[in-house]
């Protein structure tokens, strides 16, 4: 039954795995641990939120963000009027191509047109009281995009004219099956409106085109857009708004430890909303438009989530704007003799201006928080690039994203409520 | 100044990185994101806790957990009395080696001795009212370890006698510099007490020994023990106790959504405390004892954090107990003709018994929550092994650890307060 020759020794000389003397290095399970802990912590937050506030999601309330008076749609009218500026740009280019306008006069007309594109919506938003902050922000966003597109349109057409002067021979025939357009054959209404709707800010005579519209791809992106927009609105109402409301009292009383607690509490939903916004705008919506228009270049973002420097993040999270800045702002500045550092700072300065423009005007108050937030990226970029490497740099970029945004949000919301004279409903 | 030969094309045909059509797979930054989010969420929890409760850490209160009456130290007396059972085991083995006891009679004496080791502290803890739950748990833990050690001592010495009968030649001379001990030369007080203090539950005549005591290693482990014990006590007072107290009201009122919320709220501190306990006990304390005794085998745990099955976790997180179970329980059962499944279930059953023993007796109430928690591992192990692979299996193991423990904790605390008749101070 028993063998009786049982081994009486069962130990051997060895180190513990966590000792530095052991060569064990496999901590693969820790990533799963992180994911499980994050899901659980947030499940608790969701439950706590529901228990404390009940269901706050209210689709009717959303309508009131866009419209004060259902018979007056000022933001929509503003967007429709923008067609005038598109036609003005096309008209100017046609006159320039035919030689009716000199280069100098054409540039003047373009500058006036572009200035009006930037200033006209500001005047309307500040003058018409029925424009809501959300409606105003959307209208200003559309006008900003239009400004960047028409600026690119003007530059590229000028480059074409300059190129024609240098070498007057026809461009090589297209290798693709599609018809190859050459200047001034591109100056048509159809070509310009294709560019206006295409998900890019850089004009080109012959955009790369995808072979066909993939119906399933189109419908999946549309589905994502619809679901994620609902999610954005729902999470804002249910999660952001109560925290912001309860932050007003500590902010007014300058209670620093409570302000810090509210800030950290706001950071999580704000960051998740930003991530959802990023995906729904830069992946779903842009790919949807591109698929619909058979626009071939789908690089709307690069791997900013791996950024180890602040500069890498800004160069990779918003490729349409980054491409525009390089092509129409940074390189022209370098050609005019500006140094690299000056040109980079100028790009940040322009970006800071547009951030402030898109926030201050719709809220009808000028506080420079967004401007300062963007300008603060320059010393931050220097600090991270100088002192932090690899994963530490990456963590610093994430931290600045997660913490930086809610600071600006709290600043603006606080000032907005104070400017309205509304006593904040402080739920402690 | 301007070259005029600017490239007018800046787009190329390509997919977005997040599209399945692109071959991009580098999401390294996501791990850093997880870490940053976890640190921030917990920083918020710490701040919220401090703002709500102030500083609750109280070193004097800790003493009251061990002692009700400062002139009566029942748990310490219990531990001192345990020497009697060690001496009884040595006496029995000596009589067996000299042939004064028959194998049958010796086994009977051992069984009586081991039964008393298990039952005597239970009687004392249940009879003497001045034993606190913490003091009782420590005393019972010491007696349980002693039971497992003396059981192993009895088995190994019997195996040595059986081996001597089979082959009566002397064992080969030791290859190490140390003196090689052979049966019955091991039956000394010094040898037995070395085994009692060594960080293992499996007896062996010639333990592997490390060449020397590394002073810096010893001091680092001692420092870790001291710091982590402080941290355990502090976090329990500051973080666990307020959550448990505020959970009593929802538990009594059977308010399921609030119970769920408290459970998730408790899961994070409970899990962190368990991780700290694991490190301080299985790494710091055991390595400290091993270094002090020049005990060579430092494998007190293996990489359970990578477990993809529940079985792998139980086989790797507590190696001393696992080794004992395999050597003195599982293999003897197999040799007696039991099937693998029956033997494995028997091991889980024995483990469930000891879990219940260590919790119920000090709390003086028998609710079987710990027993059922351990027995629930069998269907859980089957489920995870059958349906989940790789990272999903690993996540399931983590989830069962993080969620399973606080359920049991809440059950016992709830029943303990009810048995005391104390109305829970419900802080909602």
PDB file of C-alpha atoms in Angstrom, chain A residues 1-21 24 26-38 40-41 43-45 47-48 51-52 156 158-160 162-163 166 200 202-205 207-210 214 217 220-221 257-258 260-261 264-265 267-268 271-272 275 278-279 283 287 295-303 305-306 308 323 327 331 335-336 391 394-395 398-399 402-403, chain B residues 1-21 24 26-38 40-41 43-45 47-48 51-52 156 158-160 162-163 166 200 202-205 207-210 214 217 220-221 257-258 260-261 264-265 267-268 271-272 275 278-279 283 287 295-303 305-306 308 323 327 331 335-336 391 394-395 398-399 402-403:
ATOM      1  CA  UNK A   1       0.000   0.000   0.000  1.00  0.00           C
ATOM      2  CA  UNK A   2       2.678   2.536   1.027  1.00  0.00           C
ATOM      3  CA  UNK A   3       6.029   2.557  -0.708  1.00  0.00           C
ATOM      4  CA  UNK A   4       7.920   3.764   2.365  1.00  0.00           C
ATOM      5  CA  UNK A   5      10.616   5.291   0.171  1.00  0.00           C
ATOM      6  CA  UNK A   6       9.144   8.788   0.338  1.00  0.00           C
ATOM      7  CA  UNK A   7      11.626  11.548  -0.416  1.00  0.00           C
ATOM      8  CA  UNK A   8      12.355  13.194   2.930  1.00  0.00           C
ATOM      9  CA  UNK A   9      13.785  16.359   1.340  1.00  0.00           C
ATOM     10  CA  UNK A  10      11.576  18.948  -0.348  1.00  0.00           C
ATOM     11  CA  UNK A  11      13.482  22.253  -0.111  1.00  0.00           C
ATOM     12  CA  UNK A  12      16.146  23.736  -2.304  1.00  0.00           C
ATOM     13  CA  UNK A  13      18.376  26.801  -2.055  1.00  0.00           C
ATOM     14  CA  UNK A  14      16.601  29.680  -3.891  1.00  0.00           C
ATOM     15  CA  UNK A  15      15.656  33.371  -3.576  1.00  0.00           C
ATOM     16  CA  UNK A  16      12.140  34.861  -3.368  1.00  0.00           C
ATOM     17  CA  UNK A  17      10.763  36.136  -6.679  1.00  0.00           C
ATOM     18  CA  UNK A  18      10.393  39.725  -5.473  1.00  0.00           C
ATOM     19  CA  UNK A  19      13.993  39.857  -4.179  1.00  0.00           C
ATOM     20  CA  UNK A  20      16.319  41.830  -6.403  1.00  0.00           C
ATOM     21  CA  UNK A  21      18.655  38.804  -6.356  1.00  0.00           C
ATOM     22  CA  UNK A  24      12.216  37.108 -12.223  1.00  0.00           C
ATOM     23  CA  UNK A  26       7.248  38.786 -15.490  1.00  0.00           C
ATOM     24  CA  UNK A  27       4.633  41.244 -14.187  1.00  0.00           C
ATOM     25  CA  UNK A  28       2.206  40.846 -17.107  1.00  0.00           C
ATOM     26  CA  UNK A  29      -0.710  40.301 -14.675  1.00  0.00           C
ATOM     27  CA  UNK A  30      -0.257  43.834 -13.273  1.00  0.00           C
ATOM     28  CA  UNK A  31      -1.773  45.371 -16.444  1.00  0.00           C
ATOM     29  CA  UNK A  32      -4.903  43.267 -15.960  1.00  0.00           C
ATOM     30  CA  UNK A  33      -4.948  44.316 -12.304  1.00  0.00           C
ATOM     31  CA  UNK A  34      -4.898  47.989 -13.380  1.00  0.00           C
ATOM     32  CA  UNK A  35      -7.798  47.443 -15.775  1.00  0.00           C
ATOM     33  CA  UNK A  36      -9.894  45.544 -13.199  1.00  0.00           C
ATOM     34  CA  UNK A  37      -9.240  48.196 -10.529  1.00  0.00           C
ATOM     35  CA  UNK A  38     -10.181  51.027 -12.926  1.00  0.00           C
ATOM     36  CA  UNK A  40     -14.370  48.580 -10.382  1.00  0.00           C
ATOM     37  CA  UNK A  41     -13.555  52.068  -9.083  1.00  0.00           C
ATOM     38  CA  UNK A  43     -18.489  51.145 -11.366  1.00  0.00           C
ATOM     39  CA  UNK A  44     -18.623  52.386  -7.788  1.00  0.00           C
ATOM     40  CA  UNK A  45     -18.591  56.024  -8.901  1.00  0.00           C
ATOM     41  CA  UNK A  47     -23.513  53.667  -8.601  1.00  0.00           C
ATOM     42  CA  UNK A  48     -22.744  56.385  -6.040  1.00  0.00           C
ATOM     43  CA  UNK A  51     -27.843  56.878  -5.667  1.00  0.00           C
ATOM     44  CA  UNK A  52     -27.064  60.489  -4.854  1.00  0.00           C
ATOM     45  CA  UNK A 156      -2.244  76.861 -52.904  1.00  0.00           C
ATOM     46  CA  UNK A 158      -1.036  81.374 -55.517  1.00  0.00           C
ATOM     47  CA  UNK A 159       1.628  78.629 -55.470  1.00  0.00           C
ATOM     48  CA  UNK A 160       0.073  77.222 -58.666  1.00  0.00           C
ATOM     49  CA  UNK A 162       3.936  80.989 -59.232  1.00  0.00           C
ATOM     50  CA  UNK A 163       4.749  77.509 -60.505  1.00  0.00           C
ATOM     51  CA  UNK A 166       8.515  79.184 -63.513  1.00  0.00           C
ATOM     52  CA  UNK A 200      -8.917  68.315 -44.146  1.00  0.00           C
ATOM     53  CA  UNK A 202      -5.129  71.770 -46.533  1.00  0.00           C
ATOM     54  CA  UNK A 203      -6.257  72.443 -50.092  1.00  0.00           C
ATOM     55  CA  UNK A 204      -4.919  70.321 -52.919  1.00  0.00           C
ATOM     56  CA  UNK A 205      -5.902  70.191 -56.586  1.00  0.00           C
ATOM     57  CA  UNK A 207      -6.987  64.809 -53.410  1.00  0.00           C
ATOM     58  CA  UNK A 208      -6.255  61.079 -53.159  1.00  0.00           C
ATOM     59  CA  UNK A 209      -9.598  59.260 -53.555  1.00  0.00           C
ATOM     60  CA  UNK A 210     -10.618  55.886 -52.184  1.00  0.00           C
ATOM     61  CA  UNK A 214     -17.845  50.936 -48.320  1.00  0.00           C
ATOM     62  CA  UNK A 217     -17.850  51.058 -42.914  1.00  0.00           C
ATOM     63  CA  UNK A 220     -20.595  51.622 -38.525  1.00  0.00           C
ATOM     64  CA  UNK A 221     -19.110  55.133 -38.281  1.00  0.00           C
ATOM     65  CA  UNK A 257      -8.409  71.397   0.098  1.00  0.00           C
ATOM     66  CA  UNK A 258     -12.040  71.086  -1.048  1.00  0.00           C
ATOM     67  CA  UNK A 260      -8.476  70.207  -4.877  1.00  0.00           C
ATOM     68  CA  UNK A 261     -10.872  67.374  -4.055  1.00  0.00           C
ATOM     69  CA  UNK A 264      -9.649  65.539  -8.842  1.00  0.00           C
ATOM     70  CA  UNK A 265     -13.271  64.431  -8.792  1.00  0.00           C
ATOM     71  CA  UNK A 267     -10.777  65.134 -13.707  1.00  0.00           C
ATOM     72  CA  UNK A 268     -12.064  61.589 -14.310  1.00  0.00           C
ATOM     73  CA  UNK A 271     -11.029  63.085 -19.215  1.00  0.00           C
ATOM     74  CA  UNK A 272     -13.380  60.275 -20.233  1.00  0.00           C
ATOM     75  CA  UNK A 275     -11.549  60.637 -24.904  1.00  0.00           C
ATOM     76  CA  UNK A 278     -11.752  62.506 -29.521  1.00  0.00           C
ATOM     77  CA  UNK A 279     -12.917  59.143 -30.842  1.00  0.00           C
ATOM     78  CA  UNK A 283     -12.301  58.794 -35.842  1.00  0.00           C
ATOM     79  CA  UNK A 287     -13.995  58.873 -41.325  1.00  0.00           C
ATOM     80  CA  UNK A 295     -11.607  61.116 -49.519  1.00  0.00           C
ATOM     81  CA  UNK A 296      -8.519  58.896 -49.367  1.00  0.00           C
ATOM     82  CA  UNK A 297      -6.262  60.352 -46.671  1.00  0.00           C
ATOM     83  CA  UNK A 298      -7.641  59.111 -43.369  1.00  0.00           C
ATOM     84  CA  UNK A 299      -4.732  60.183 -41.157  1.00  0.00           C
ATOM     85  CA  UNK A 300      -6.703  62.407 -38.785  1.00  0.00           C
ATOM     86  CA  UNK A 301      -4.556  61.543 -35.761  1.00  0.00           C
ATOM     87  CA  UNK A 302      -1.412  59.564 -35.002  1.00  0.00           C
ATOM     88  CA  UNK A 303      -0.418  57.631 -31.872  1.00  0.00           C
ATOM     89  CA  UNK A 305      -1.331  58.082 -26.611  1.00  0.00           C
ATOM     90  CA  UNK A 306       2.321  57.001 -26.731  1.00  0.00           C
ATOM     91  CA  UNK A 308       6.763  60.888 -24.447  1.00  0.00           C
ATOM     92  CA  UNK A 323      -0.712  69.771 -41.149  1.00  0.00           C
ATOM     93  CA  UNK A 327       2.197  74.020 -44.379  1.00  0.00           C
ATOM     94  CA  UNK A 331       7.185  76.709 -43.047  1.00  0.00           C
ATOM     95  CA  UNK A 335      11.188  80.815 -45.256  1.00  0.00           C
ATOM     96  CA  UNK A 336      10.785  84.413 -44.146  1.00  0.00           C
ATOM     97  CA  UNK A 391       7.367  56.105 -19.579  1.00  0.00           C
ATOM     98  CA  UNK A 394       4.368  59.634 -21.238  1.00  0.00           C
ATOM     99  CA  UNK A 395       2.865  59.693 -17.727  1.00  0.00           C
ATOM    100  CA  UNK A 398      -1.243  62.094 -19.554  1.00  0.00           C
ATOM    101  CA  UNK A 399      -1.186  63.917 -16.236  1.00  0.00           C
ATOM    102  CA  UNK A 402      -6.105  64.810 -17.206  1.00  0.00           C
ATOM    103  CA  UNK A 403      -5.470  67.642 -14.735  1.00  0.00           C
TER     104      UNK A 403
ATOM    105  CA  UNK B   1      12.804  85.000 -50.801  1.00  0.00           C
ATOM    106  CA  UNK B   2      10.072  82.519 -51.780  1.00  0.00           C
ATOM    107  CA  UNK B   3      10.936  79.576 -53.981  1.00  0.00           C
ATOM    108  CA  UNK B   4       7.519  79.450 -55.601  1.00  0.00           C
ATOM    109  CA  UNK B   5       7.923  75.715 -56.263  1.00  0.00           C
ATOM    110  CA  UNK B   6       5.974  74.692 -53.136  1.00  0.00           C
ATOM    111  CA  UNK B   7       4.563  71.165 -53.316  1.00  0.00           C
ATOM    112  CA  UNK B   8       0.832  71.613 -53.830  1.00  0.00           C
ATOM    113  CA  UNK B   9       0.023  68.040 -52.746  1.00  0.00           C
ATOM    114  CA  UNK B  10       0.188  66.986 -49.087  1.00  0.00           C
ATOM    115  CA  UNK B  11      -2.235  64.061 -48.753  1.00  0.00           C
ATOM    116  CA  UNK B  12      -1.765  60.375 -49.423  1.00  0.00           C
ATOM    117  CA  UNK B  13      -4.119  57.373 -49.474  1.00  0.00           C
ATOM    118  CA  UNK B  14      -4.074  55.813 -45.960  1.00  0.00           C
ATOM    119  CA  UNK B  15      -6.335  54.433 -43.222  1.00  0.00           C
ATOM    120  CA  UNK B  16      -6.840  55.857 -39.700  1.00  0.00           C
ATOM    121  CA  UNK B  17      -4.730  54.158 -37.003  1.00  0.00           C
ATOM    122  CA  UNK B  18      -7.740  52.961 -35.012  1.00  0.00           C
ATOM    123  CA  UNK B  19      -9.395  51.381 -38.087  1.00  0.00           C
ATOM    124  CA  UNK B  20      -9.130  47.615 -38.172  1.00  0.00           C
ATOM    125  CA  UNK B  21      -7.758  47.957 -41.728  1.00  0.00           C
ATOM    126  CA  UNK B  24      -1.131  49.714 -36.076  1.00  0.00           C
ATOM    127  CA  UNK B  26       1.241  50.015 -30.382  1.00  0.00           C
ATOM    128  CA  UNK B  27      -0.824  50.911 -27.318  1.00  0.00           C
ATOM    129  CA  UNK B  28       2.097  51.029 -24.870  1.00  0.00           C
ATOM    130  CA  UNK B  29       0.916  54.438 -23.566  1.00  0.00           C
ATOM    131  CA  UNK B  30      -2.323  52.886 -22.322  1.00  0.00           C
ATOM    132  CA  UNK B  31      -0.498  51.194 -19.417  1.00  0.00           C
ATOM    133  CA  UNK B  32       0.825  54.576 -18.285  1.00  0.00           C
ATOM    134  CA  UNK B  33      -2.689  55.972 -18.660  1.00  0.00           C
ATOM    135  CA  UNK B  34      -4.005  53.222 -16.350  1.00  0.00           C
ATOM    136  CA  UNK B  35      -1.349  53.977 -13.732  1.00  0.00           C
ATOM    137  CA  UNK B  36      -1.965  57.753 -13.848  1.00  0.00           C
ATOM    138  CA  UNK B  37      -5.741  57.269 -13.601  1.00  0.00           C
ATOM    139  CA  UNK B  38      -5.373  54.875 -10.638  1.00  0.00           C
ATOM    140  CA  UNK B  40      -5.318  60.219  -9.399  1.00  0.00           C
ATOM    141  CA  UNK B  41      -8.522  58.411  -8.440  1.00  0.00           C
ATOM    142  CA  UNK B  43      -5.444  60.623  -4.440  1.00  0.00           C
ATOM    143  CA  UNK B  44      -8.985  61.941  -4.634  1.00  0.00           C
ATOM    144  CA  UNK B  45     -10.267  59.203  -2.326  1.00  0.00           C
ATOM    145  CA  UNK B  47      -8.376  63.667   0.185  1.00  0.00           C
ATOM    146  CA  UNK B  48     -12.122  63.036   0.401  1.00  0.00           C
ATOM    147  CA  UNK B  51     -11.918  65.973   4.601  1.00  0.00           C
ATOM    148  CA  UNK B  52     -14.839  63.860   5.771  1.00  0.00           C
ATOM    149  CA  UNK B 156       8.843  12.497   7.940  1.00  0.00           C
ATOM    150  CA  UNK B 158       7.895   7.676  10.101  1.00  0.00           C
ATOM    151  CA  UNK B 159       9.149   7.754   6.489  1.00  0.00           C
ATOM    152  CA  UNK B 160      12.734   7.645   7.831  1.00  0.00           C
ATOM    153  CA  UNK B 162      10.262   2.859   6.953  1.00  0.00           C
ATOM    154  CA  UNK B 163      13.262   3.627   4.744  1.00  0.00           C
ATOM    155  CA  UNK B 166      13.972  -1.269   3.467  1.00  0.00           C
ATOM    156  CA  UNK B 200       8.305  26.344   6.259  1.00  0.00           C
ATOM    157  CA  UNK B 202       7.451  20.759   5.764  1.00  0.00           C
ATOM    158  CA  UNK B 203       9.996  19.004   7.989  1.00  0.00           C
ATOM    159  CA  UNK B 204      13.263  17.839   6.536  1.00  0.00           C
ATOM    160  CA  UNK B 205      16.355  16.398   8.234  1.00  0.00           C
ATOM    161  CA  UNK B 207      17.349  21.949   5.328  1.00  0.00           C
ATOM    162  CA  UNK B 208      19.311  23.843   2.661  1.00  0.00           C
ATOM    163  CA  UNK B 209      21.230  26.631   4.436  1.00  0.00           C
ATOM    164  CA  UNK B 210      22.392  29.940   3.055  1.00  0.00           C
ATOM    165  CA  UNK B 214      23.485  39.243   5.066  1.00  0.00           C
ATOM    166  CA  UNK B 217      19.214  42.255   3.677  1.00  0.00           C
ATOM    167  CA  UNK B 220      15.874  46.028   4.973  1.00  0.00           C
ATOM    168  CA  UNK B 221      13.332  43.273   5.645  1.00  0.00           C
ATOM    169  CA  UNK B 257     -28.106  49.216  -4.345  1.00  0.00           C
ATOM    170  CA  UNK B 258     -26.471  50.914  -1.328  1.00  0.00           C
ATOM    171  CA  UNK B 260     -23.494  47.155  -3.622  1.00  0.00           C
ATOM    172  CA  UNK B 261     -22.076  50.689  -3.496  1.00  0.00           C
ATOM    173  CA  UNK B 264     -17.376  48.378  -4.180  1.00  0.00           C
ATOM    174  CA  UNK B 265     -16.200  51.192  -1.922  1.00  0.00           C
ATOM    175  CA  UNK B 267     -13.149  46.557  -2.214  1.00  0.00           C
ATOM    176  CA  UNK B 268     -10.333  49.038  -2.962  1.00  0.00           C
ATOM    177  CA  UNK B 271      -7.571  44.773  -1.633  1.00  0.00           C
ATOM    178  CA  UNK B 272      -4.710  47.215  -1.030  1.00  0.00           C
ATOM    179  CA  UNK B 275      -1.573  43.273  -1.027  1.00  0.00           C
ATOM    180  CA  UNK B 278       0.902  39.678   1.412  1.00  0.00           C
ATOM    181  CA  UNK B 279       4.167  41.556   0.871  1.00  0.00           C
ATOM    182  CA  UNK B 283       8.168  38.565   1.552  1.00  0.00           C
ATOM    183  CA  UNK B 287      12.651  36.396   4.426  1.00  0.00           C
ATOM    184  CA  UNK B 295      17.266  29.033   5.948  1.00  0.00           C
ATOM    185  CA  UNK B 296      18.043  28.603   2.255  1.00  0.00           C
ATOM    186  CA  UNK B 297      14.728  27.958   0.526  1.00  0.00           C
ATOM    187  CA  UNK B 298      13.121  31.391   0.022  1.00  0.00           C
ATOM    188  CA  UNK B 299      10.329  30.292  -2.295  1.00  0.00           C
ATOM    189  CA  UNK B 300       7.412  31.506  -0.144  1.00  0.00           C
ATOM    190  CA  UNK B 301       5.263  32.472  -3.158  1.00  0.00           C
ATOM    191  CA  UNK B 302       5.412  32.193  -6.925  1.00  0.00           C
ATOM    192  CA  UNK B 303       4.027  34.525  -9.621  1.00  0.00           C
ATOM    193  CA  UNK B 305      -0.216  37.773 -10.061  1.00  0.00           C
ATOM    194  CA  UNK B 306      -0.011  36.207 -13.524  1.00  0.00           C
ATOM    195  CA  UNK B 308      -4.822  32.641 -15.582  1.00  0.00           C
ATOM    196  CA  UNK B 323       3.855  22.386  -0.290  1.00  0.00           C
ATOM    197  CA  UNK B 327       3.299  16.393   0.533  1.00  0.00           C
ATOM    198  CA  UNK B 331      -0.120  12.660  -2.326  1.00  0.00           C
ATOM    199  CA  UNK B 335      -1.538   6.682  -2.727  1.00  0.00           C
ATOM    200  CA  UNK B 336      -4.539   5.475  -0.740  1.00  0.00           C
ATOM    201  CA  UNK B 391      -5.799  37.792 -19.963  1.00  0.00           C
ATOM    202  CA  UNK B 394      -6.205  36.586 -15.224  1.00  0.00           C
ATOM    203  CA  UNK B 395      -8.750  39.412 -14.948  1.00  0.00           C
ATOM    204  CA  UNK B 398      -8.165  39.410  -9.886  1.00  0.00           C
ATOM    205  CA  UNK B 399     -11.871  40.189  -9.838  1.00  0.00           C
ATOM    206  CA  UNK B 402     -10.921  42.003  -5.154  1.00  0.00           C
ATOM    207  CA  UNK B 403     -14.662  41.388  -4.804  1.00  0.00           C
TER     208      UNK B 403
END
